[in-house]
């Protein structure tokens, strides 16, 4: 999971490059955005910017995006934030609550499916070339 990285993480701020280096070994990123923040899009874009600035193709990894702490926000506010985040990330955004466990099963399913798909692609890319003969 990608917690909210602080701006400048790619230069070592906060957990910085130690955490970003750990992400290099993952197949799929679960990007959690705190739903209690007013500017969820800004928070999302900050982390995406840090991934791109770090390099190592982190910004190209498969990503699942979720609003966490969804139970701590009024339903109409969480829906507005979800719609804004979906526009920013270009994909469906899951709603999660660690307290109530809402959305956890869906997130685990999405992660499992994405990891298995990435394994298949990786196996195809790493398969030895078979010479063709007529």
PDB file of C-alpha atoms in Angstrom:
ATOM      1  CA  UNK A   1       0.000   0.000   0.000  1.00  0.00           C
ATOM      2  CA  UNK A   2       1.165   3.514  -0.703  1.00  0.00           C
ATOM      3  CA  UNK A   3       0.574   5.740   2.300  1.00  0.00           C
ATOM      4  CA  UNK A   4       0.610   9.488   1.811  1.00  0.00           C
ATOM      5  CA  UNK A   5       4.179  10.186   0.846  1.00  0.00           C
ATOM      6  CA  UNK A   6       5.273  13.691   1.628  1.00  0.00           C
ATOM      7  CA  UNK A   7       6.445  16.044  -1.048  1.00  0.00           C
ATOM      8  CA  UNK A   8      10.176  15.582  -1.578  1.00  0.00           C
ATOM      9  CA  UNK A   9      10.133  11.849  -0.769  1.00  0.00           C
ATOM     10  CA  UNK A  10      12.044  11.161  -3.985  1.00  0.00           C
ATOM     11  CA  UNK A  11      14.862  13.276  -2.521  1.00  0.00           C
ATOM     12  CA  UNK A  12      14.822  11.485   0.837  1.00  0.00           C
ATOM     13  CA  UNK A  13      12.215  13.477   2.819  1.00  0.00           C
ATOM     14  CA  UNK A  14      10.269  11.433   5.371  1.00  0.00           C
ATOM     15  CA  UNK A  15      10.548   7.724   4.633  1.00  0.00           C
ATOM     16  CA  UNK A  16      11.708   8.927   1.247  1.00  0.00           C
ATOM     17  CA  UNK A  17      13.832   6.797  -0.991  1.00  0.00           C
ATOM     18  CA  UNK A  18      13.899   3.864   1.459  1.00  0.00           C
ATOM     19  CA  UNK A  19      10.154   3.421   1.042  1.00  0.00           C
ATOM     20  CA  UNK A  20      10.149   4.203  -2.675  1.00  0.00           C
ATOM     21  CA  UNK A  21      12.915   1.634  -3.184  1.00  0.00           C
ATOM     22  CA  UNK A  22      10.700  -0.966  -1.515  1.00  0.00           C
ATOM     23  CA  UNK A  23       7.980  -0.241  -4.095  1.00  0.00           C
ATOM     24  CA  UNK A  24      10.331  -1.241  -6.914  1.00  0.00           C
ATOM     25  CA  UNK A  25       9.836  -4.897  -5.902  1.00  0.00           C
ATOM     26  CA  UNK A  26       6.031  -4.811  -6.069  1.00  0.00           C
ATOM     27  CA  UNK A  27       3.824  -5.837  -8.973  1.00  0.00           C
ATOM     28  CA  UNK A  28       0.805  -3.736  -7.985  1.00  0.00           C
ATOM     29  CA  UNK A  29       0.388  -0.569  -5.957  1.00  0.00           C
ATOM     30  CA  UNK A  30      -2.568  -0.007  -3.630  1.00  0.00           C
ATOM     31  CA  UNK A  31      -2.788   3.756  -3.410  1.00  0.00           C
ATOM     32  CA  UNK A  32      -4.711   4.811  -0.306  1.00  0.00           C
ATOM     33  CA  UNK A  33      -5.992   8.371  -0.200  1.00  0.00           C
ATOM     34  CA  UNK A  34      -7.376   9.644   3.108  1.00  0.00           C
ATOM     35  CA  UNK A  35     -11.038  10.529   2.525  1.00  0.00           C
ATOM     36  CA  UNK A  36     -11.002  12.989   5.434  1.00  0.00           C
ATOM     37  CA  UNK A  37      -8.774  15.349   3.438  1.00  0.00           C
ATOM     38  CA  UNK A  38     -10.491  18.182   1.610  1.00  0.00           C
ATOM     39  CA  UNK A  39      -8.218  17.903  -1.429  1.00  0.00           C
ATOM     40  CA  UNK A  40      -8.056  14.192  -2.223  1.00  0.00           C
ATOM     41  CA  UNK A  41      -7.010  14.915  -5.800  1.00  0.00           C
ATOM     42  CA  UNK A  42      -4.074  17.032  -4.629  1.00  0.00           C
ATOM     43  CA  UNK A  43      -3.004  14.275  -2.226  1.00  0.00           C
ATOM     44  CA  UNK A  44      -3.224  11.693  -5.014  1.00  0.00           C
ATOM     45  CA  UNK A  45      -1.269  13.865  -7.451  1.00  0.00           C
ATOM     46  CA  UNK A  46       1.457  14.553  -4.868  1.00  0.00           C
ATOM     47  CA  UNK A  47       2.130  10.840  -4.449  1.00  0.00           C
ATOM     48  CA  UNK A  48       1.968  10.221  -8.216  1.00  0.00           C
ATOM     49  CA  UNK A  49       4.454  13.049  -8.712  1.00  0.00           C
ATOM     50  CA  UNK A  50       6.825  11.513  -6.183  1.00  0.00           C
ATOM     51  CA  UNK A  51       6.579   8.121  -7.915  1.00  0.00           C
ATOM     52  CA  UNK A  52       7.409   9.701 -11.275  1.00  0.00           C
ATOM     53  CA  UNK A  53      10.245  11.795  -9.836  1.00  0.00           C
ATOM     54  CA  UNK A  54      11.816   8.752  -8.178  1.00  0.00           C
ATOM     55  CA  UNK A  55      11.930   6.893 -11.469  1.00  0.00           C
ATOM     56  CA  UNK A  56      12.406   3.122 -11.711  1.00  0.00           C
ATOM     57  CA  UNK A  57       9.112   3.021 -13.668  1.00  0.00           C
ATOM     58  CA  UNK A  58       7.065   3.211 -10.444  1.00  0.00           C
ATOM     59  CA  UNK A  59       4.501   5.431 -12.157  1.00  0.00           C
ATOM     60  CA  UNK A  60       3.917   2.670 -14.741  1.00  0.00           C
ATOM     61  CA  UNK A  61       3.050  -0.072 -12.247  1.00  0.00           C
ATOM     62  CA  UNK A  62      -0.514  -1.337 -12.004  1.00  0.00           C
ATOM     63  CA  UNK A  63      -2.372   0.736  -9.441  1.00  0.00           C
ATOM     64  CA  UNK A  64      -5.545   0.296  -7.427  1.00  0.00           C
ATOM     65  CA  UNK A  65      -6.833   3.527  -5.912  1.00  0.00           C
ATOM     66  CA  UNK A  66      -8.946   3.624  -2.761  1.00  0.00           C
ATOM     67  CA  UNK A  67     -10.344   6.271  -0.441  1.00  0.00           C
ATOM     68  CA  UNK A  68      -9.558   5.138   3.084  1.00  0.00           C
ATOM     69  CA  UNK A  69     -11.426   6.224   6.232  1.00  0.00           C
ATOM     70  CA  UNK A  70     -14.550   6.438   4.085  1.00  0.00           C
ATOM     71  CA  UNK A  71     -16.720   5.934   7.172  1.00  0.00           C
ATOM     72  CA  UNK A  72     -15.309   9.117   8.754  1.00  0.00           C
ATOM     73  CA  UNK A  73     -16.830  11.410   6.109  1.00  0.00           C
ATOM     74  CA  UNK A  74     -20.453  12.273   5.392  1.00  0.00           C
ATOM     75  CA  UNK A  75     -21.800  10.015   2.605  1.00  0.00           C
ATOM     76  CA  UNK A  76     -22.386  12.927   0.199  1.00  0.00           C
ATOM     77  CA  UNK A  77     -18.862  14.246   0.806  1.00  0.00           C
ATOM     78  CA  UNK A  78     -17.230  10.865   0.290  1.00  0.00           C
ATOM     79  CA  UNK A  79     -19.154  10.426  -2.980  1.00  0.00           C
ATOM     80  CA  UNK A  80     -18.036  13.862  -4.218  1.00  0.00           C
ATOM     81  CA  UNK A  81     -14.433  13.047  -3.305  1.00  0.00           C
ATOM     82  CA  UNK A  82     -14.657   9.651  -4.946  1.00  0.00           C
ATOM     83  CA  UNK A  83     -15.948  11.163  -8.204  1.00  0.00           C
ATOM     84  CA  UNK A  84     -13.199  13.791  -8.199  1.00  0.00           C
ATOM     85  CA  UNK A  85     -10.549  11.158  -7.529  1.00  0.00           C
ATOM     86  CA  UNK A  86     -11.881   8.883 -10.264  1.00  0.00           C
ATOM     87  CA  UNK A  87     -11.596  11.746 -12.752  1.00  0.00           C
ATOM     88  CA  UNK A  88      -8.018  12.399 -11.630  1.00  0.00           C
ATOM     89  CA  UNK A  89      -6.829   8.790 -11.726  1.00  0.00           C
ATOM     90  CA  UNK A  90      -8.912   7.607 -14.684  1.00  0.00           C
ATOM     91  CA  UNK A  91     -10.233   4.508 -12.975  1.00  0.00           C
ATOM     92  CA  UNK A  92     -12.756   3.303 -10.426  1.00  0.00           C
ATOM     93  CA  UNK A  93     -11.897   4.260  -6.871  1.00  0.00           C
ATOM     94  CA  UNK A  94     -12.676   1.838  -4.046  1.00  0.00           C
ATOM     95  CA  UNK A  95     -14.081   2.976  -0.689  1.00  0.00           C
ATOM     96  CA  UNK A  96     -12.432   1.448   2.389  1.00  0.00           C
ATOM     97  CA  UNK A  97     -12.887   1.526   6.127  1.00  0.00           C
ATOM     98  CA  UNK A  98     -10.420  -0.322   8.325  1.00  0.00           C
ATOM     99  CA  UNK A  99     -12.720   0.246  11.315  1.00  0.00           C
ATOM    100  CA  UNK A 100     -15.906  -1.219   9.822  1.00  0.00           C
ATOM    101  CA  UNK A 101     -14.051  -3.464   7.321  1.00  0.00           C
ATOM    102  CA  UNK A 102     -16.260  -2.107   4.503  1.00  0.00           C
ATOM    103  CA  UNK A 103     -14.550  -2.475   1.142  1.00  0.00           C
ATOM    104  CA  UNK A 104     -11.692  -4.593   2.471  1.00  0.00           C
ATOM    105  CA  UNK A 105     -12.823  -7.776   0.688  1.00  0.00           C
ATOM    106  CA  UNK A 106     -13.233  -5.849  -2.582  1.00  0.00           C
ATOM    107  CA  UNK A 107      -9.736  -4.390  -2.243  1.00  0.00           C
ATOM    108  CA  UNK A 108      -8.223  -7.809  -1.514  1.00  0.00           C
ATOM    109  CA  UNK A 109     -10.015  -9.288  -4.537  1.00  0.00           C
ATOM    110  CA  UNK A 110      -8.809  -6.434  -6.776  1.00  0.00           C
ATOM    111  CA  UNK A 111      -5.240  -6.860  -5.523  1.00  0.00           C
ATOM    112  CA  UNK A 112      -5.273 -10.625  -6.004  1.00  0.00           C
ATOM    113  CA  UNK A 113      -6.671 -10.313  -9.515  1.00  0.00           C
ATOM    114  CA  UNK A 114      -4.177  -7.604 -10.478  1.00  0.00           C
ATOM    115  CA  UNK A 115      -1.198  -9.510  -9.042  1.00  0.00           C
ATOM    116  CA  UNK A 116      -2.186 -12.703 -10.869  1.00  0.00           C
ATOM    117  CA  UNK A 117      -2.603 -10.764 -14.130  1.00  0.00           C
ATOM    118  CA  UNK A 118       0.812  -9.163 -13.652  1.00  0.00           C
ATOM    119  CA  UNK A 119       2.376 -12.599 -13.072  1.00  0.00           C
ATOM    120  CA  UNK A 120       0.960 -13.860 -16.381  1.00  0.00           C
ATOM    121  CA  UNK A 121       2.302 -10.839 -18.273  1.00  0.00           C
ATOM    122  CA  UNK A 122       5.674 -11.160 -16.543  1.00  0.00           C
ATOM    123  CA  UNK A 123       5.902 -14.874 -17.417  1.00  0.00           C
ATOM    124  CA  UNK A 124       5.149 -14.132 -21.074  1.00  0.00           C
ATOM    125  CA  UNK A 125       7.761 -11.385 -21.186  1.00  0.00           C
ATOM    126  CA  UNK A 126      10.407 -13.603 -19.593  1.00  0.00           C
ATOM    127  CA  UNK A 127       9.647 -16.746 -21.618  1.00  0.00           C
ATOM    128  CA  UNK A 128      12.505 -17.845 -23.838  1.00  0.00           C
ATOM    129  CA  UNK A 129      12.030 -17.235 -27.506  1.00  0.00           C
ATOM    130  CA  UNK A 130      11.123 -20.376 -29.390  1.00  0.00           C
ATOM    131  CA  UNK A 131      12.702 -20.510 -32.808  1.00  0.00           C
ATOM    132  CA  UNK A 132      10.235 -20.869 -35.623  1.00  0.00           C
ATOM    133  CA  UNK A 133      10.793 -23.525 -38.196  1.00  0.00           C
ATOM    134  CA  UNK A 134       8.608 -24.402 -41.166  1.00  0.00           C
TER     135      UNK A 134
END
